[in-house]
Short mmCIF file of C-alpha atoms and ligand atoms in Angstrom, two decimals:
data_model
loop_
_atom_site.label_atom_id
_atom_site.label_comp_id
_atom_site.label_asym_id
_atom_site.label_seq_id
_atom_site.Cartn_x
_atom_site.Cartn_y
_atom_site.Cartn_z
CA UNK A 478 174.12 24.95 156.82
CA UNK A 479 175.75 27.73 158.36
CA UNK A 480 174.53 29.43 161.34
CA UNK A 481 173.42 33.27 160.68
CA UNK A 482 174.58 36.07 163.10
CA UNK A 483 173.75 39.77 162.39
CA UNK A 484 177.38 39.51 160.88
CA UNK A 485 175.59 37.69 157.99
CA UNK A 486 173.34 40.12 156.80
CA UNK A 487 176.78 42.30 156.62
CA UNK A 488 178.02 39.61 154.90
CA UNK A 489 175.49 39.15 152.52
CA UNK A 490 175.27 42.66 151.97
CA UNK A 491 178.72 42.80 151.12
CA UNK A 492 178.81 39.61 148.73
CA UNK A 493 175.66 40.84 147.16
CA UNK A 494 177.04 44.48 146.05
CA UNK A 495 180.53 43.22 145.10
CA UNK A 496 179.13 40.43 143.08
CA UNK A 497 176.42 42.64 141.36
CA UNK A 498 173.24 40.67 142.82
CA UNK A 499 172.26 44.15 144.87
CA UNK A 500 173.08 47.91 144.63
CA UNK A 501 172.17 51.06 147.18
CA UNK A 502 169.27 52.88 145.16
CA UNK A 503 170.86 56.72 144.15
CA UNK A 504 173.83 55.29 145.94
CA UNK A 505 176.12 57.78 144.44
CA UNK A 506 174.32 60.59 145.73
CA UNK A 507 174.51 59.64 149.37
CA UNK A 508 171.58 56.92 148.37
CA UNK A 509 167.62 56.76 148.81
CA UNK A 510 165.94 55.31 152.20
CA UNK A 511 164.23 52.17 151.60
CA UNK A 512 164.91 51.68 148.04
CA UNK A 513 167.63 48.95 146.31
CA UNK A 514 168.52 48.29 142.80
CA UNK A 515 168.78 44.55 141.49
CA UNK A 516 172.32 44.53 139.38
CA UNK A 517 172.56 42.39 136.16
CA UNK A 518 173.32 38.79 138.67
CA UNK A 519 170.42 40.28 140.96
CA UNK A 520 167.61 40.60 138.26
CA UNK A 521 168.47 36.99 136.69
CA UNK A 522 167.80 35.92 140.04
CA UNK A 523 164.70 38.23 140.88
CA UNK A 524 163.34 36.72 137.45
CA UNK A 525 163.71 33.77 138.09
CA UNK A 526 162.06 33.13 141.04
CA UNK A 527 159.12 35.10 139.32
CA UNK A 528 158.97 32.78 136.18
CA UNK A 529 158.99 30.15 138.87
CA UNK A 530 156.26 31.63 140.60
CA UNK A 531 154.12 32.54 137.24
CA UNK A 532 155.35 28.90 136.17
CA UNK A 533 153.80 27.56 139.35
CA UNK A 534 150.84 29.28 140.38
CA UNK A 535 149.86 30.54 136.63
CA UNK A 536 150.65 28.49 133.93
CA UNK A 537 150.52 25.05 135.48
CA UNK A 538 147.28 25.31 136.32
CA UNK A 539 144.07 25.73 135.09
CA UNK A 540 142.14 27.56 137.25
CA UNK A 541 144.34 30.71 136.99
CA UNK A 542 144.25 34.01 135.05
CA UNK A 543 147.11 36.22 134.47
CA UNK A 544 147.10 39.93 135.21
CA UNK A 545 149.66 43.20 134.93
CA UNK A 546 147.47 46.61 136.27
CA UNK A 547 148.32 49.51 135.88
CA UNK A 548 150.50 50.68 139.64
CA UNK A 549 148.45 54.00 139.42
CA UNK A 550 144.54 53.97 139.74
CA UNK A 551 141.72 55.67 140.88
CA UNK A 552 142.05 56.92 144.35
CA UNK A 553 138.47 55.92 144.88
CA UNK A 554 139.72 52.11 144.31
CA UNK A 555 141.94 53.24 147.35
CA UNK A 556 138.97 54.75 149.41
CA UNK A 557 137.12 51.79 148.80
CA UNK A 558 139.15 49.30 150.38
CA UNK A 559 139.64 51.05 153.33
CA UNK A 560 143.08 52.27 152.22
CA UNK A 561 142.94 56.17 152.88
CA UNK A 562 141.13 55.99 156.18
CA UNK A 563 143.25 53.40 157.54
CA UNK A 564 146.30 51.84 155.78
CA UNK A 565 148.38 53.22 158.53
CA UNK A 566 151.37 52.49 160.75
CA UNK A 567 151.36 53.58 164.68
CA UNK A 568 153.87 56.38 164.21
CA UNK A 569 156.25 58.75 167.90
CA UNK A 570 158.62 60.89 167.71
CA UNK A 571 161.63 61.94 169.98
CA UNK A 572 160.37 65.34 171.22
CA UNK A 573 164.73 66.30 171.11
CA UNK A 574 165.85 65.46 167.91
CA UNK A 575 162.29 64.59 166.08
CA UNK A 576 163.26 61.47 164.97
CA UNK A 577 160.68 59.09 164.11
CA UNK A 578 160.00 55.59 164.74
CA UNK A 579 157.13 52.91 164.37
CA UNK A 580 155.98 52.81 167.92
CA UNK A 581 154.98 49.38 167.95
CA UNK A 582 158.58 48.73 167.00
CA UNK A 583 159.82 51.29 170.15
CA UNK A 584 157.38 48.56 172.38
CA UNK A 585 158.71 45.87 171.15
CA UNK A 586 162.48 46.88 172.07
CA UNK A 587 161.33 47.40 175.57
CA UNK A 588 159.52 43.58 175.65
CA UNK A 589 156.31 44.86 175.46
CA UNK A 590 154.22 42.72 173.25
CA UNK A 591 152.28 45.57 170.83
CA UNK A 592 149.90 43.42 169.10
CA UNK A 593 146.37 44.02 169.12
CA UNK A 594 147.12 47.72 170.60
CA UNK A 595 145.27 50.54 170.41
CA UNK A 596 147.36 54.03 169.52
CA UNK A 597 145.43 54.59 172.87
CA UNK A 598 146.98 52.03 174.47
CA UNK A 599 149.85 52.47 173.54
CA UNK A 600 150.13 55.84 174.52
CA UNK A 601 149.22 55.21 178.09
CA UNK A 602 151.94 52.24 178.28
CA UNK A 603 155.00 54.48 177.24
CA UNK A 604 153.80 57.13 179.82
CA UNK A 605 153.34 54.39 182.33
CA UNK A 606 156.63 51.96 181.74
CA UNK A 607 158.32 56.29 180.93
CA UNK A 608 159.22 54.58 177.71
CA UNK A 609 161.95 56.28 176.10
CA UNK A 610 162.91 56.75 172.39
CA UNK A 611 166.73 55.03 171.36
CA UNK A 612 168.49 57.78 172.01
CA UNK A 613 167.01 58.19 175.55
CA UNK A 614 164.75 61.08 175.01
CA UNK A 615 161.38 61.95 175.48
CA UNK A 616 159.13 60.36 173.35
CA UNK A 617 155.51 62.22 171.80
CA UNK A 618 152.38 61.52 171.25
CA UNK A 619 151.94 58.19 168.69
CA UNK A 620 149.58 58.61 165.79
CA UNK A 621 148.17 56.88 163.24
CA UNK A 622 150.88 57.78 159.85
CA UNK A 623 149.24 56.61 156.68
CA UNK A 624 151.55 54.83 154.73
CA UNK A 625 150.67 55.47 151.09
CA UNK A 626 152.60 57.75 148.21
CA UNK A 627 150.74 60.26 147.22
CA UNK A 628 150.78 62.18 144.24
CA UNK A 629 149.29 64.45 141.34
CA UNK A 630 148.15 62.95 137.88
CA UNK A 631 147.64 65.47 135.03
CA UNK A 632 149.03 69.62 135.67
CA UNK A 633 146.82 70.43 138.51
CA UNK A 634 147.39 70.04 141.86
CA UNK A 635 143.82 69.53 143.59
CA UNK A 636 141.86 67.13 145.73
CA UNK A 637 140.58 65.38 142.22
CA UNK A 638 144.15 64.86 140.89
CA UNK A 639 145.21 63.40 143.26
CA UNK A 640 146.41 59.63 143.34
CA UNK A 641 148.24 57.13 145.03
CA UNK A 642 151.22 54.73 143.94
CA UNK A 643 149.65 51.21 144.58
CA UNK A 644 150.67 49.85 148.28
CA UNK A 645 150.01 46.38 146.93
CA UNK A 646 149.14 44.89 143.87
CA UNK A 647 145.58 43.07 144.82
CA UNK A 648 143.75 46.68 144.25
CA UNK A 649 144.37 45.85 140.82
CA UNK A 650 143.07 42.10 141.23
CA UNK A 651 139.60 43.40 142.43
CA UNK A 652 138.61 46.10 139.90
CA UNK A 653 139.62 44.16 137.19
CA UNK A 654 137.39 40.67 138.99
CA UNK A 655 134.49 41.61 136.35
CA UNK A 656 136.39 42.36 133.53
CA UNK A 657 138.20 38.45 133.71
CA UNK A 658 134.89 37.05 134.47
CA UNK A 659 132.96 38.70 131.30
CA UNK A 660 136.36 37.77 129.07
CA UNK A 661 136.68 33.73 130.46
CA UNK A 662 133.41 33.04 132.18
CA UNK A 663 135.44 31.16 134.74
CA UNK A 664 133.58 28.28 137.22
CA UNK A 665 134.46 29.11 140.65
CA UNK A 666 136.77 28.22 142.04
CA UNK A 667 139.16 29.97 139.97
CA UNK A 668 142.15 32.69 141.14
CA UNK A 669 143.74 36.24 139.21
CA UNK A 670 147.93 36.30 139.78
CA UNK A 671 149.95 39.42 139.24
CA UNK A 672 153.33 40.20 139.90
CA UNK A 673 154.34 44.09 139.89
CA UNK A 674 155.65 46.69 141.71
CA UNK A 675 153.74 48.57 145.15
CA UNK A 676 155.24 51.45 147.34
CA UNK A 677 154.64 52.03 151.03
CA UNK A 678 156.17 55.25 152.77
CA UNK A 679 157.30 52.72 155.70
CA UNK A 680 158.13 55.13 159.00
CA UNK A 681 161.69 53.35 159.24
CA UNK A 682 162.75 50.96 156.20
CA UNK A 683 165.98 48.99 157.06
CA UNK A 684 167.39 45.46 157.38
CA UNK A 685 168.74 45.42 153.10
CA UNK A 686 165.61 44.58 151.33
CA UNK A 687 163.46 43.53 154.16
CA UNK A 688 161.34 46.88 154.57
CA UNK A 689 161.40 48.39 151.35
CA UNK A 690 159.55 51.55 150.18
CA UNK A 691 159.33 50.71 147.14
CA UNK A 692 159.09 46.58 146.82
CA UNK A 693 157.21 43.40 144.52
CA UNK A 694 154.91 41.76 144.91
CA UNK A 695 153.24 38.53 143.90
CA UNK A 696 149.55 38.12 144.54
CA UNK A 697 146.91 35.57 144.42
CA UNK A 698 143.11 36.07 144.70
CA UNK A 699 141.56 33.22 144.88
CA UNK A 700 138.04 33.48 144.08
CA UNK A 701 135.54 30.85 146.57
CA UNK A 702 132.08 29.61 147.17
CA UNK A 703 131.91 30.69 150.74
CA UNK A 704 131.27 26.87 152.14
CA UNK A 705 135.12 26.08 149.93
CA UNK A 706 137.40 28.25 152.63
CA UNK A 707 138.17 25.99 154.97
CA UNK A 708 139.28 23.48 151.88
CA UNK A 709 140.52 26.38 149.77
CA UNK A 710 142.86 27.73 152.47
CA UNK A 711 144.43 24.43 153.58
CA UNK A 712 145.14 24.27 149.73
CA UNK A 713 147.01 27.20 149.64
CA UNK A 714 148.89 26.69 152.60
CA UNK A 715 149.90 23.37 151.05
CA UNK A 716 150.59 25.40 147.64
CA UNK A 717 153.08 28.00 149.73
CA UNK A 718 155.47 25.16 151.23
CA UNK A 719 155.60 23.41 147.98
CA UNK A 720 156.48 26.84 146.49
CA UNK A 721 158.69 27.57 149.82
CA UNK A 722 160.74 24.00 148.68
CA UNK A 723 160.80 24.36 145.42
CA UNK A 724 163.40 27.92 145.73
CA UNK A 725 165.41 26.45 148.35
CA UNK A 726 164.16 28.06 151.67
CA UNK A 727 165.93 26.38 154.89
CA UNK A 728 162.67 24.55 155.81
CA UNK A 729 163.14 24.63 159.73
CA UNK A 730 163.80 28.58 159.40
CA UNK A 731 159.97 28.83 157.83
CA UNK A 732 157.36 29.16 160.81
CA UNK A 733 153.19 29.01 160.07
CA UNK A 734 151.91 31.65 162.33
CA UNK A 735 148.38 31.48 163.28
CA UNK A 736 147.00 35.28 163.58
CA UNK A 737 144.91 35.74 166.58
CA UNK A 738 141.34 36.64 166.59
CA UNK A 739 142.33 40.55 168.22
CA UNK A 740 145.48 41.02 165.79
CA UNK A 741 143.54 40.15 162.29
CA UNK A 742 142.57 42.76 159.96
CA UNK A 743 138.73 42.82 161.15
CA UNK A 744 137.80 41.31 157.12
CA UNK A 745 139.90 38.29 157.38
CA UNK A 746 138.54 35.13 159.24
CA UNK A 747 141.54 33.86 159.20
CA UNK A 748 145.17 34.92 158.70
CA UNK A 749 148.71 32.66 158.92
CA UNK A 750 152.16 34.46 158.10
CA UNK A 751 154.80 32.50 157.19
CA UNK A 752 157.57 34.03 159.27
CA UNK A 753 161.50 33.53 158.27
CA UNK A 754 163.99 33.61 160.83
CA UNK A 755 166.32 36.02 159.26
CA UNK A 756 169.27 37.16 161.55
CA UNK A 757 167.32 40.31 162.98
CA UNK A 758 164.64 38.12 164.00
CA UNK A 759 161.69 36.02 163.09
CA UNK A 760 159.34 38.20 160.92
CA UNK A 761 156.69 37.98 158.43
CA UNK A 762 157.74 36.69 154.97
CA UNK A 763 154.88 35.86 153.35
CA UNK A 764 150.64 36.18 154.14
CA UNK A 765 148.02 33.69 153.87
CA UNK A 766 144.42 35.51 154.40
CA UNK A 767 140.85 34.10 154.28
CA UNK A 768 139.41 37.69 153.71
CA UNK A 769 135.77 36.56 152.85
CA UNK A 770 133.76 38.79 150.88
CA UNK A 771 134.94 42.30 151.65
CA UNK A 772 137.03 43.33 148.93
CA UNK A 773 134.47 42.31 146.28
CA UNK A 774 131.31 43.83 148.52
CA UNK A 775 133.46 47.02 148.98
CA UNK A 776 134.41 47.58 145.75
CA UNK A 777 130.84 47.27 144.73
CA UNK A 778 129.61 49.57 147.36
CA UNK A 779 131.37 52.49 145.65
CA UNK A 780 131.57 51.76 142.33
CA UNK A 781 127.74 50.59 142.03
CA UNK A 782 129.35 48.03 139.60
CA UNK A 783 127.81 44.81 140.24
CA UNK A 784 130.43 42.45 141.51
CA UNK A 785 128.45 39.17 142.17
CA UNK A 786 129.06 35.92 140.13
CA UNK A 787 126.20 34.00 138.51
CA UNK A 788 126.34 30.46 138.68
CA UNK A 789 125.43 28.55 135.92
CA UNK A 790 125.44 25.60 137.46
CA UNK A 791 123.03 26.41 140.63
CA UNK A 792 121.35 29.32 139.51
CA UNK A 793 122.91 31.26 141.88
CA UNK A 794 124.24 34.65 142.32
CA UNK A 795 126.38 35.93 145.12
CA UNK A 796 129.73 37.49 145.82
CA UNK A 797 132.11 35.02 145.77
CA UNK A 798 134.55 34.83 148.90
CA UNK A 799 138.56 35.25 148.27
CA UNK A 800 141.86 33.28 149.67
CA UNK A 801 144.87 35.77 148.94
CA UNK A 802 148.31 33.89 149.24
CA UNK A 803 150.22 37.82 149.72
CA UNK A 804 154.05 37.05 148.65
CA UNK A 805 156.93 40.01 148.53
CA UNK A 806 159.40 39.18 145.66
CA UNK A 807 162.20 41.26 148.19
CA UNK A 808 161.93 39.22 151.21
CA UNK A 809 162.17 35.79 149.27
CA UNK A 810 165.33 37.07 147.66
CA UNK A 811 166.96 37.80 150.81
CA UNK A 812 165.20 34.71 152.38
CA UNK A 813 166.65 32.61 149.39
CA UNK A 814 170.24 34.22 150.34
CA UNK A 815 170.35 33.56 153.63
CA UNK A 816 169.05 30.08 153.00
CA UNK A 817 172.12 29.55 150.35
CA UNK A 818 174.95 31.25 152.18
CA UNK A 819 177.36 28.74 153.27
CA UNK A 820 180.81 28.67 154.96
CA UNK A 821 182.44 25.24 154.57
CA UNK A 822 186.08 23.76 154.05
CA UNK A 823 187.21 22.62 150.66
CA UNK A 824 190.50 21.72 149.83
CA UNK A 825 192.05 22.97 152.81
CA UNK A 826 190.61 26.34 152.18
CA UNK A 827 188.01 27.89 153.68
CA UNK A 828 185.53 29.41 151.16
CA UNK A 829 181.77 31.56 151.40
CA UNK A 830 179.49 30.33 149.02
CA UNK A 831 175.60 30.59 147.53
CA UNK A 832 173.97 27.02 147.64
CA UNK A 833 171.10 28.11 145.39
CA UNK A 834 168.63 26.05 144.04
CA UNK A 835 169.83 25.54 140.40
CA UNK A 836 166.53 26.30 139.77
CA UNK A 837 166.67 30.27 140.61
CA UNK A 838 170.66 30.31 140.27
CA UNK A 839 171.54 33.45 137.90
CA UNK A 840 173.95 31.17 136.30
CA UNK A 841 173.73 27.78 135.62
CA UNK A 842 176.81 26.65 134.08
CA UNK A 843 179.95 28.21 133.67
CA UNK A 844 182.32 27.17 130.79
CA UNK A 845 185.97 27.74 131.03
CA UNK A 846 189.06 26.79 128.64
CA UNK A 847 191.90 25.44 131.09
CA UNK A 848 194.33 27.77 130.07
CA UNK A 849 193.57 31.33 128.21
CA UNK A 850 196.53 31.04 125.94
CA UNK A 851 196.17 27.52 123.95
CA UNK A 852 193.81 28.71 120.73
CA UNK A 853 192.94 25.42 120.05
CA UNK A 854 191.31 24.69 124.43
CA UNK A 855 190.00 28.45 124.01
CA UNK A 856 188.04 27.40 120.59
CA UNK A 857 186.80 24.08 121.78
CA UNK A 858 185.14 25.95 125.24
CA UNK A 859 183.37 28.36 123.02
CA UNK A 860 182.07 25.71 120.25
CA UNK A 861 180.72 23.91 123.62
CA UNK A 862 179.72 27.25 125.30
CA UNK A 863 177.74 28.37 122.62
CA UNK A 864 175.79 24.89 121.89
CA UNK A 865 174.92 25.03 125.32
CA UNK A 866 173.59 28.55 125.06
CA UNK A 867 171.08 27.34 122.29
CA UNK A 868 169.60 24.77 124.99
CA UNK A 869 169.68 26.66 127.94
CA UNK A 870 169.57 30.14 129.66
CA UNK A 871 172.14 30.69 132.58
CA UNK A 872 174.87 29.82 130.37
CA UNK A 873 178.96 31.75 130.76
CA UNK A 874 182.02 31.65 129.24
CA UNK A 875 184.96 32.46 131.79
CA UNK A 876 188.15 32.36 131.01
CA UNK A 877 189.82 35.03 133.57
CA UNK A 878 192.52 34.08 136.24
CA UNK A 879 193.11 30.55 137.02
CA UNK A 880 190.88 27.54 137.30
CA UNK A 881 190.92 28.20 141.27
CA UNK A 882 189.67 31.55 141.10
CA UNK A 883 187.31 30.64 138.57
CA UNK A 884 185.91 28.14 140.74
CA UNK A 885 185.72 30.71 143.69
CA UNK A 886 184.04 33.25 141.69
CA UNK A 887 181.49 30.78 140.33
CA UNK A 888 180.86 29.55 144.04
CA UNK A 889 180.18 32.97 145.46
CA UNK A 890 177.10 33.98 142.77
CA UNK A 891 175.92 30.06 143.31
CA UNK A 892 176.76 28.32 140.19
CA UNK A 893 176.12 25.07 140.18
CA UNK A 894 178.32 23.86 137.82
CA UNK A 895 181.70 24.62 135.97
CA UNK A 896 182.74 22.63 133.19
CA UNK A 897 186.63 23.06 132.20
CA UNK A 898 188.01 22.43 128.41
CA UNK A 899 191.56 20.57 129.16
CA UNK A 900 193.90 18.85 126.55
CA UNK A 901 191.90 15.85 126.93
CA UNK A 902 188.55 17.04 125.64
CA UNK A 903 191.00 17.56 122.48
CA UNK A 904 191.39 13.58 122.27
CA UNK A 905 188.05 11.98 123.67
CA UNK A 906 185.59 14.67 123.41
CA UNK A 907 184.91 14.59 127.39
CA UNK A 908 185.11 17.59 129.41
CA UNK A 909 184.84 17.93 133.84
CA UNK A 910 181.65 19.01 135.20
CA UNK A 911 182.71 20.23 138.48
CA UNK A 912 179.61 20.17 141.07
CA UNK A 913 179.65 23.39 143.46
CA UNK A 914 178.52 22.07 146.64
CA UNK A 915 181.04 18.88 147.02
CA UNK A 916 183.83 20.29 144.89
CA UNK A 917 183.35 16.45 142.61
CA UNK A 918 184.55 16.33 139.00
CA UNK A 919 183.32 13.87 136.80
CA UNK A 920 184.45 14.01 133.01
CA UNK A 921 181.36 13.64 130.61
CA UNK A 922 180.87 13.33 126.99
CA UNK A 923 180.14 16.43 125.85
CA UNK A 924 176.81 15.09 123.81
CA UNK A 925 176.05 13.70 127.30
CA UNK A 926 176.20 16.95 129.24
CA UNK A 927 172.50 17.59 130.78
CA UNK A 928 171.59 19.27 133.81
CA UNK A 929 168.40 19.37 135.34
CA UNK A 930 166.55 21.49 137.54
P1 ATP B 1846 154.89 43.89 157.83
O1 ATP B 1846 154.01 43.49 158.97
O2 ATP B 1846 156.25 43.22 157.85
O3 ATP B 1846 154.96 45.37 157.59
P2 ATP B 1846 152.62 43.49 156.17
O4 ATP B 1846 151.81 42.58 157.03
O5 ATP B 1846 152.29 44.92 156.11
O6 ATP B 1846 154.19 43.31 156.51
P3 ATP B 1846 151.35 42.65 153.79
O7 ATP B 1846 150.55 43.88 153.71
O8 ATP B 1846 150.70 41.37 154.20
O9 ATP B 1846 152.64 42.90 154.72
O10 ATP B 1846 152.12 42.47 152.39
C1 ATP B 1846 152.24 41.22 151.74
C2 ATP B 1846 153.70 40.85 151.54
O11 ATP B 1846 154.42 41.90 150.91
C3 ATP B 1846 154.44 40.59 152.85
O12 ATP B 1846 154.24 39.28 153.29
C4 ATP B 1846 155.87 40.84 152.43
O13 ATP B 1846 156.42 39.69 151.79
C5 ATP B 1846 155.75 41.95 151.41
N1 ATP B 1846 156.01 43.27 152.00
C6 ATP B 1846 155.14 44.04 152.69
N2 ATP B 1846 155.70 45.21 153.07
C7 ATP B 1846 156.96 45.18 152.59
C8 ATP B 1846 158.06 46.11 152.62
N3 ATP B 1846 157.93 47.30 153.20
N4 ATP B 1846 159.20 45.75 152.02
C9 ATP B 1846 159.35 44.55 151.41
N5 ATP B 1846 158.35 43.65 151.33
C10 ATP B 1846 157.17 43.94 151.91
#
């Protein structure tokens, strides 16, 4: 494992845009704050983990329902959940050169712990510590800055048209709890998954794809009998380090963090984030929240759709209760490559490399002929190139530069194996299956070659 400095995020950074895992959004025009673009290595990666995810959470199980909402809606759905009055960020400005910042941030860079604060508060703090802003000026009054993108459906321009791009995709989750219900008749427990796209106009985006303004998402709710939380929750929790494992996440760089009573949201009963140490700090990667039976009560409030479940089983009806497992599909990329990135020694050479989990690698296998020129190696890679294509996805043919630099190449994007055509797979059929992480080659049968992950 290598050690991360800020010098790795540079690093990554770097490796990520030359390699095509990771573009600047609108980069030739100077670029776009807070936005990134996934190049063709990055969105192999990007889907795989979320096949992984749909694999594990949705189609393993039985107790799960699918779901893709729409990313606009209503902007009552938005009202209702308490979205408009108070989906907000604590938001000061330099009084010289107006630049803004998230004052809880400015607090924290002077060791003052912001949680639980008031904007109140934290006014009377910076006037009493004479907090300054970075650039050592004068800082304003802090107030609330609501952090959804608002915009105009349909040619006019009023109060009615207007409309919000989601800021995460559970909105969707909840109006859509009765439609699911009337299609499956599902026996609580049971939980809706979707994996899209949500926008938040964060006050200062930054560290690569850590605050994004535009970001993924993959949700759980988990619908409950009110006496399952307790159960329910310590299930999820459970579900989120298998999930952590399974992609490859440095284990001891994962932290549970138990959210105080005074720094909750005042619906959840109980909150953990799972909190990564990147190299800017520990901060939240993932959410666990027990947030009872607010959404669903809310929701029915102002739609005066009935949201309550009927029991067949008890005769009951009630609103049922919701675990949400809250995931960003951003952070677990850049978790994933900080987990993978690896300095080491082989050969006598020092080389950087991706230790990815075969399982959300890009590419899986990389077949080269051992020389470009000989017809006869070049034919024999592709006949065994294509066969494996049939089997598997993940599968190249490379045949540029020499073996060494194919190897180097095919360590940086985290391939796990390279298999080389020589002269001898022209005799006994057998080709070398070179492993990434200890450098090994083994020569295999070709009708042998399997790789699992
Ligand atoms: P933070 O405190 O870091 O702003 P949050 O508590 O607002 O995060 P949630 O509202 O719980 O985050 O969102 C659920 C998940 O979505 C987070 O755990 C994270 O993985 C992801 N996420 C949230 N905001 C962003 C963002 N601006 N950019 C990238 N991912 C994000």
């Amino acid at each position: 494992m290598t050690d991360h400095t800020e010098n790795t995020m540079e690093k990554i950074i770097s490796l990520a845009k030359r390699r095509g895992f990771i573009y600047q959004g609108s980069e030739i025009y100077g670029g776009l704050a807070g936005t990134w673009d996934y190049g063709p290595l990055g969105v192999t990666l990007k889907n795989n983990i979320k096949n992984l995810w749909w694999k594990m959470f949705v189609e393993d199980r039985e107790d799960m329902y699918g779901l893709d909402a729409a990313l606009l809606m209503n902007q009552n759905v938005w009202k209702a959940s308490g979205h408009v009055a108070g989906f907000s960020d604590p938001l000061v400005e330099d009084t010289k050169n107006q630049k803004r910042y998230r004052a809880d941030h400015v607090l924290e860079e002077n060791s003052v712990d912001p949680k639980g604060m008031t904007v109140l508060q934290m006014n009377e703090i910076i006037k009493e510590k004479g907090i300054k802003s970075p650039d050592g000026n004068p800082l304003g009054e802090v107030r609330q800055f609501n952090m959804m993108l608002k915009t105009h459906i349909g040619p006019t321009e009023d109060e009615n048209s207007v409309t919000y791009l989601r800021p995460e995709t559970a909105g969707g989750i909840f109006v859509n709890f009765k439609n699911v219900v009337d299609s499956f008749h599902p026996k609580l427990p049971f939980g809706i998954a979707q994996i899209g796209k949500a926008f938040r106009n964060e006050i200062s985006p930054g560290n690569f794809i850590f605050r994004l303004r535009e970001l993924e998402q993959m949700e759980i709710e988990y619908f409950i009998r009110p006496e399952q939380w307790q159960d329910s929750f310590e299930h999820w929790k459970q579900q989120m380090n298998k999930w952590i494992e399974a992609i490859g996440l440095t284990k001891n760089k994962v932290h549970e963090v138990e959210i105080s009573d005074k720094d909750r949201a005042h619906y959840s009963k109980r909150t953990i984030d799972f909190e990564f140490e990147y190299p800017f700090g520990q901060k939240e990667l993932y959410g666990l929240a027990y947030r009872t039976d607010y959404d669903l009560t809310k929701h029915t409030e102002a739609s005066n759709v009935d949201l309550t479940y009927y029991d067949e089983d008890t005769k009951e009806r009630f609103t049922p209760h919701v675990i949400e497992p809250s995931m960003g599909v951003d952070r677990t990329i850049l978790a994933v490559l900080l987990s993978a990135y690896t300095e080491d020694e082989l050969g006598g050479e020092t080389r950087a490399y991706l230790k990815l989990s075969p399982a959300v690698a890009p590419v899986k296998v990389a077949v080269f002929p051992l020389l470009k020129n000989k017809p006869q190696l070049v034919e024999k890679a592709r006949e065994v190139y294509m066969n494996l294509r049939k089997n598997m996805s993940g599968v190249v043919f490379d045949d540029n530069g020499n073996i060494g630099k194919r190897y180097r190449r095919q360590d940086e994007i985290g391939t796990p194996w390279c298999i080389t055509i020589d002269f001898d797979t022209l005799e006994d059929n057998t080709v070398t299956v070179r492993d990434r992480d200890s450098g090994e080659q083994k020569r295999v049968k070709i009708e042998e070659l399997t790789f699992n992950f």
